[in-house]
Amino acid sequence: MRRFGRVLLTIVGLSVCTTALAVDYRFETLAEGLDHPWSLAFLPGGGMLVTERVGRLRLIEADGRLREAPIDGVPEVFVGGQAGLFEVALAPDHPDSGWVYLSYACGTLAANTTCLDRARFDGQRLVARETLFRAEPDKQGRSHYGGRLTFLPDDTLVLGLGDGFDYREQAQNPGNHLGSLVRLTLAGSVPGDNPFVAVSEARAELYSIGHRNIQGVVFDETRSELLIHEHGPRGGDELNRILPGANYGWPLVTHGVDYTGARVTPFTELPGFEPPLLHWTPSIAPSGMTLYDGERFPEWRGDLFVSALAARQVRRLIREDGEIVGQEALFTELGERIRDVRSGPDGALYLLTDSAEGRVLRVMPAP
């Protein structure tokens, strides 16, 4: 299957079209019949863990078979709307420790939030599970939980959170966790060098604030950069480079408008707020993100890949010296909402399709 893409460059409002290099690829279906798969983690020695938003953790065996029974030991998950089981991630020392991290919606319809647990996976079930973090305060509704996480080289992790939809003004309040990125040690405590530790009225876990709903988190080890993307409303999806302690503006600064058509704010930039590296207006509904550094697609090395729900594609962000110089829409022929995109240890790209009959797809070079 051969794709000839178009590159759409959108950097704070600048749009330029050019022609992208063609790359031959094919799709392989590894698993199907998954109920809204959300996240994927690669086990050492082969095999994958996959979350289903309805609260199940599934195992794809090293030989590619989907184990019929879900993995036991998963925490009780609040499910409904956007709420459910979110990220699964292996600790950096997983081969020795066995730790697996899970983010999920916890609580009830009247009082719920985002939780982070870790447990050991013994090959059959999760054991020794403990809750490391519970975002505060609890809220009503079923929207905007964030849930993506990644590990940093200093033995900490960052977890992206949402603003709870109806609570968006709280994204500017450092006295809670709504609309923020938090940084924790691998055991769930607060690192002593977090930027808000010495601020008495702020939550010590905070790493950055002013976010709407963080859905992609990547650490670029080569450039020592932490990158996130987040949903806007109707437009105003953002890709941001994270600076410790910075404020990214939501809802005071945005390129998006509300679902009613009303402007959220008259400001697309203001002093004291970090501008996005780029924004997607209209919205593509970004959902996952990976930095590709594999050998199978040398044309893609060093580029970011952003899965998208509304746009039903994966957006390749073409980079030169770490700067985004263009975009290419990929895999549109699937016609499916894409929940996540991952770089596999085999150099392939992996996709999760977002539906009640979701699939795990492997993208390989065409023969």
Coordinates of C-alpha atoms in Angstrom, one line a residue:
M1 CA 0.0 0.0 0.0
R2 CA 1.6 3.2 -1.1
R3 CA 0.9 6.6 0.3
F4 CA 1.6 10.0 -1.3
G5 CA 1.0 12.5 1.5
R6 CA 0.5 16.2 1.5
V7 CA 2.4 18.3 4.1
L8 CA 0.4 21.0 5.9
L9 CA 2.5 23.4 7.9
T10 CA 0.7 25.1 10.7
I11 CA 2.9 27.0 13.1
V12 CA 0.9 29.6 15.1
G13 CA -1.3 30.4 12.1
L14 CA 1.1 30.0 9.2
S15 CA -0.1 27.6 6.5
V16 CA 2.0 26.3 3.7
C17 CA 1.5 23.2 1.5
T18 CA 4.2 21.1 -0.1
T19 CA 4.6 17.5 -1.3
A20 CA 5.8 14.8 1.1
L21 CA 8.1 11.9 0.2
A22 CA 6.2 8.7 -0.4
V23 CA 6.8 5.8 2.0
D24 CA 5.6 2.3 1.3
Y25 CA 3.9 0.5 4.2
R26 CA 1.4 -2.2 5.0
F27 CA -0.9 -3.0 8.0
E28 CA -1.0 -6.2 10.0
T29 CA -3.9 -6.8 12.4
L30 CA -2.5 -8.2 15.7
A31 CA -5.7 -8.2 17.8
E32 CA -9.3 -7.2 17.2
G33 CA -12.6 -7.1 19.1
L34 CA -11.2 -4.9 21.8
D35 CA -13.5 -2.5 23.6
H36 CA -12.1 1.0 23.0
P37 CA -8.4 0.1 23.4
W38 CA -6.6 3.1 24.9
S39 CA -2.9 2.3 25.5
L40 CA -0.2 -0.2 24.7
A41 CA 3.0 -1.3 26.4
F42 CA 5.7 -3.7 25.1
L43 CA 6.8 -6.5 27.4
P44 CA 10.4 -7.6 27.4
G45 CA 10.9 -10.8 25.4
G46 CA 7.8 -10.1 23.3
G47 CA 4.1 -9.6 24.1
M48 CA 2.1 -6.5 24.8
L49 CA -0.2 -5.2 27.5
V50 CA -3.3 -3.3 26.2
T51 CA -5.9 -1.4 28.2
E52 CA -9.5 -1.3 27.3
R53 CA -11.3 1.9 28.4
V54 CA -14.1 -0.3 30.0
G55 CA -11.6 -1.3 32.7
R56 CA -9.9 -4.4 31.3
L57 CA -6.2 -5.1 30.9
R58 CA -5.4 -7.5 28.1
L59 CA -2.3 -9.5 27.1
I60 CA -1.2 -10.1 23.6
E61 CA 1.2 -13.1 23.9
A62 CA 4.6 -13.1 22.4
D63 CA 3.3 -15.3 19.5
G64 CA 0.7 -12.7 18.7
R65 CA -2.4 -14.4 20.3
L66 CA -4.7 -12.3 22.3
R67 CA -5.2 -14.0 25.7
E68 CA -9.0 -14.6 26.1
A69 CA -9.3 -13.8 29.8
P70 CA -8.5 -10.3 31.0
I71 CA -5.6 -9.9 33.5
D72 CA -6.8 -10.0 37.1
G73 CA -5.8 -7.4 39.8
V74 CA -6.8 -4.2 37.9
P75 CA -8.1 -1.5 40.2
E76 CA -11.8 -0.6 40.3
V77 CA -12.4 1.8 37.5
F78 CA -15.1 4.4 37.0
V79 CA -16.4 3.9 33.5
G80 CA -18.6 6.2 31.4
G81 CA -18.2 8.8 28.7
Q82 CA -14.5 9.6 28.6
A83 CA -13.9 7.9 32.0
G84 CA -12.2 4.5 32.2
L85 CA -8.9 2.7 32.2
F86 CA -6.3 4.8 30.5
E87 CA -2.5 4.4 30.3
V88 CA -0.4 1.2 30.9
A89 CA 3.3 1.8 31.1
L90 CA 6.3 -0.3 32.2
A91 CA 8.7 1.1 34.8
P92 CA 12.2 1.8 33.3
D93 CA 13.5 -1.0 35.5
H94 CA 10.6 -3.3 34.7
P95 CA 12.8 -6.4 33.8
D96 CA 14.1 -6.3 37.4
S97 CA 11.2 -4.8 39.4
G98 CA 8.1 -6.0 37.4
W99 CA 6.4 -2.7 38.1
V100 CA 3.5 -1.7 35.7
Y101 CA 1.8 1.7 36.0
L102 CA -1.9 2.3 35.3
S103 CA -3.8 5.5 35.1
Y104 CA -7.6 5.5 35.3
A105 CA -10.7 7.3 36.3
C106 CA -11.6 6.5 39.9
G107 CA -14.7 7.3 42.1
T108 CA -18.3 7.8 41.2
L109 CA -20.3 9.9 38.8
A110 CA -20.9 12.4 41.6
A111 CA -17.2 12.5 42.7
N112 CA -14.4 11.2 40.5
T113 CA -10.9 12.1 39.4
T114 CA -7.7 10.6 37.8
C115 CA -5.8 8.0 39.8
L116 CA -2.3 6.5 39.3
D117 CA -1.5 3.0 40.5
R118 CA 1.5 0.6 40.2
A119 CA 1.5 -3.1 40.5
R120 CA 3.8 -6.1 39.6
F121 CA 2.9 -8.2 36.7
D122 CA 3.8 -11.8 37.3
G123 CA 2.8 -13.0 33.8
Q124 CA -0.7 -13.9 34.9
R125 CA -2.1 -11.2 37.1
L126 CA -1.2 -7.9 38.8
V127 CA 0.0 -8.2 42.4
A128 CA 1.1 -5.9 45.2
R129 CA -0.9 -3.0 43.7
E130 CA -0.7 0.4 45.4
T131 CA -2.2 3.8 44.6
L132 CA 0.5 6.4 44.1
F133 CA -1.5 9.5 43.3
R134 CA -5.1 10.7 43.3
A135 CA -5.7 14.1 41.6
E136 CA -7.7 16.6 43.7
P137 CA -10.4 17.7 44.0
D138 CA -13.0 15.2 43.0
K139 CA -15.4 16.4 40.4
Q140 CA -18.7 15.5 38.8
G141 CA -19.2 14.4 35.2
R142 CA -17.4 12.0 32.8
S143 CA -14.9 14.3 30.9
H144 CA -11.3 15.5 30.6
Y145 CA -9.1 13.2 32.7
G146 CA -5.8 13.3 30.9
G147 CA -4.1 10.1 31.8
R148 CA -1.0 9.9 29.6
L149 CA 2.3 9.5 31.4
T150 CA 6.0 9.1 30.6
F151 CA 9.2 8.5 32.5
L152 CA 12.1 11.0 32.8
P153 CA 15.8 10.1 33.0
D154 CA 16.0 11.3 36.7
D155 CA 13.8 8.5 38.0
T156 CA 10.7 10.6 38.0
L157 CA 7.5 10.4 35.9
V158 CA 5.1 13.0 34.6
L159 CA 1.3 12.5 34.4
G160 CA -1.0 14.7 32.3
L161 CA -4.4 15.7 33.7
G162 CA -7.5 17.4 32.4
D163 CA -9.6 20.3 33.5
G164 CA -12.8 18.3 34.2
F165 CA -14.6 20.2 31.3
D166 CA -17.0 22.1 33.6
Y167 CA -14.1 23.3 35.8
R168 CA -11.9 24.9 33.2
E169 CA -11.2 28.1 35.2
Q170 CA -9.4 25.9 37.8
A171 CA -6.7 25.2 35.3
Q172 CA -5.3 28.6 36.4
N173 CA -5.5 27.7 40.1
P174 CA -2.3 26.1 41.4
G175 CA -4.2 25.1 44.5
N176 CA -5.5 22.0 42.8
H177 CA -4.5 19.5 40.1
L178 CA -7.1 20.3 37.4
G179 CA -5.6 21.1 34.0
S180 CA -2.0 20.4 35.0
L181 CA 1.0 18.2 34.4
V182 CA 2.3 16.6 37.6
R183 CA 5.7 15.2 38.4
L184 CA 6.3 12.4 40.9
T185 CA 9.0 10.0 41.9
L186 CA 8.5 6.4 40.7
A187 CA 7.2 5.6 44.2
G188 CA 4.6 8.4 44.1
S189 CA 6.3 11.0 46.3
V190 CA 7.0 14.7 45.5
P191 CA 10.5 15.4 44.0
G192 CA 12.2 18.0 46.0
D193 CA 13.0 20.1 43.0
N194 CA 9.5 20.4 41.7
P195 CA 8.8 24.1 40.7
F196 CA 5.9 24.7 43.1
V197 CA 7.4 23.0 46.1
A198 CA 8.1 26.3 47.9
V199 CA 4.8 27.9 46.9
S200 CA 2.6 27.6 50.0
E201 CA -0.7 28.0 48.1
A202 CA 0.2 25.5 45.3
R203 CA 0.2 21.8 45.1
A204 CA 3.7 20.5 45.3
E205 CA 3.1 17.8 42.6
L206 CA 2.5 20.5 39.9
Y207 CA 5.1 20.7 37.1
S208 CA 3.1 23.0 34.7
I209 CA -0.4 24.5 34.7
G210 CA -2.9 26.0 32.3
H211 CA -3.7 22.8 30.3
R212 CA -7.1 21.7 29.0
N213 CA -6.9 18.0 28.5
I214 CA -3.4 16.4 28.0
Q215 CA -3.6 13.4 25.7
G216 CA 0.0 12.9 24.5
V217 CA 3.3 13.0 26.5
V218 CA 6.8 12.3 25.0
F219 CA 10.3 12.9 26.3
D220 CA 12.9 13.5 23.6
E221 CA 16.1 12.1 25.1
T222 CA 18.3 13.4 22.3
R223 CA 17.2 17.0 22.9
S224 CA 16.2 16.6 26.6
E225 CA 12.8 18.1 25.8
L226 CA 9.4 17.2 27.3
L227 CA 6.6 17.6 24.8
I228 CA 2.8 17.3 25.3
H229 CA -0.3 17.8 23.3
E230 CA -3.7 18.6 24.5
H231 CA -7.3 18.9 23.2
G232 CA -8.7 22.3 22.4
P233 CA -12.5 22.7 22.1
R234 CA -13.5 23.6 18.5
G235 CA -9.9 24.2 17.4
G236 CA -7.0 25.2 19.5
D237 CA -5.5 21.7 20.0
E238 CA -1.9 22.4 21.1
L239 CA 1.6 20.9 20.9
N240 CA 3.6 22.4 23.8
R241 CA 7.2 22.2 24.9
I242 CA 7.1 21.9 28.7
L243 CA 9.1 24.3 30.9
P244 CA 9.0 23.6 34.7
G245 CA 6.6 25.9 36.4
A246 CA 5.3 27.4 33.2
N247 CA 1.6 28.4 32.5
Y248 CA 0.2 27.4 29.1
G249 CA -2.8 29.7 29.3
W250 CA -6.0 27.7 29.2
P251 CA -8.7 29.1 29.4
L252 CA -7.3 32.6 29.3
V253 CA -5.3 32.1 26.0
T254 CA -6.4 29.8 23.2
H255 CA -6.9 29.6 19.5
G256 CA -10.1 27.6 19.9
V257 CA -13.7 28.6 20.3
D258 CA -16.3 26.9 22.5
Y259 CA -18.7 24.2 21.2
T260 CA -21.5 26.8 21.2
G261 CA -19.5 28.9 18.7
A262 CA -18.7 31.6 21.3
R263 CA -15.1 32.7 21.9
V264 CA -13.5 31.2 25.0
T265 CA -11.3 34.3 25.3
P266 CA -10.4 37.2 23.0
F267 CA -6.7 36.4 23.5
T268 CA -4.5 34.0 21.5
E269 CA -1.4 35.2 23.3
L270 CA -0.6 37.2 26.5
P271 CA 2.6 38.0 28.4
G272 CA 3.4 35.4 31.0
F273 CA 1.9 32.5 29.1
E274 CA 3.8 30.0 27.1
P275 CA 2.7 29.9 23.4
P276 CA 2.2 26.5 21.7
L277 CA 4.8 25.2 19.3
L278 CA 1.8 24.7 16.9
H279 CA -1.9 24.5 17.1
W280 CA -4.5 22.6 15.1
T281 CA -7.5 24.7 14.1
P282 CA -9.9 23.3 13.3
S283 CA -9.4 20.5 15.8
I284 CA -8.0 17.1 14.8
A285 CA -8.6 15.7 18.4
P286 CA -5.1 14.5 19.2
S287 CA -5.1 11.3 21.3
G288 CA -1.6 9.8 21.5
M289 CA 2.0 10.6 20.5
T290 CA 5.3 8.9 19.9
L291 CA 8.8 9.8 18.8
Y292 CA 9.9 7.5 16.1
D293 CA 13.5 6.4 16.1
G294 CA 13.3 2.9 14.5
E295 CA 15.2 1.4 11.7
R296 CA 12.4 0.1 9.5
F297 CA 11.3 3.6 8.3
P298 CA 14.5 5.7 8.0
E299 CA 12.6 8.5 6.4
W300 CA 10.6 9.0 9.6
R301 CA 13.4 8.9 12.2
G302 CA 13.3 11.7 14.6
D303 CA 9.7 12.7 13.7
L304 CA 6.8 12.9 16.1
F305 CA 3.6 10.9 15.3
V306 CA 0.3 12.1 16.7
S307 CA -2.8 9.9 16.5
A308 CA -6.1 11.7 16.0
L309 CA -9.7 10.9 16.7
A310 CA -11.8 13.4 14.8
A311 CA -9.4 13.6 11.9
R312 CA -9.2 9.8 11.7
Q313 CA -5.5 9.8 10.9
V314 CA -2.0 9.9 12.3
R315 CA -0.3 13.2 11.9
R316 CA 3.4 13.0 11.2
L317 CA 5.2 16.1 12.5
I318 CA 8.3 16.5 10.4
R319 CA 11.3 17.8 12.3
E320 CA 14.7 19.3 11.5
D321 CA 17.1 19.9 14.4
G322 CA 14.1 19.4 16.7
E323 CA 12.0 22.1 15.1
I324 CA 8.7 21.2 13.3
V325 CA 8.9 22.2 9.6
G326 CA 5.8 20.4 8.3
Q327 CA 3.1 17.8 8.8
E328 CA 1.8 14.8 6.9
A329 CA -1.5 13.1 7.3
L330 CA -1.0 9.3 7.4
F331 CA -3.2 6.2 7.4
T332 CA -6.4 8.1 6.4
E333 CA -7.4 5.1 4.3
L334 CA -8.3 3.2 7.5
G335 CA -11.2 5.6 8.0
E336 CA -11.0 5.0 11.7
R337 CA -10.5 7.0 14.9
I338 CA -7.0 6.4 16.1
R339 CA -6.6 6.4 19.9
D340 CA -2.9 5.7 20.2
V341 CA 0.3 5.4 18.2
R342 CA 3.4 3.7 19.6
S343 CA 7.0 3.0 18.4
G344 CA 7.7 -0.7 18.8
P345 CA 11.0 -2.3 19.8
D346 CA 10.9 -4.0 16.4
G347 CA 11.0 -0.6 14.6
A348 CA 7.4 -0.8 13.5
L349 CA 4.6 1.7 14.4
Y350 CA 1.6 0.4 16.3
L351 CA -1.9 1.8 16.2
L352 CA -5.0 1.4 18.4
T353 CA -8.3 2.0 16.7
D354 CA -11.0 3.6 18.9
S355 CA -14.3 1.7 18.7
A356 CA -16.2 -1.0 20.5
E357 CA -14.5 -3.4 18.0
G358 CA -11.1 -1.8 18.3
R359 CA -7.9 -3.3 16.8
V360 CA -4.2 -3.3 17.4
L361 CA -2.4 -2.7 14.1
R362 CA 1.2 -3.0 13.2
V363 CA 2.6 -0.7 10.4
M364 CA 5.4 -2.3 8.5
P365 CA 7.3 -1.5 5.4
A366 CA 5.7 -2.9 2.3
P367 CA 7.5 -5.9 0.8

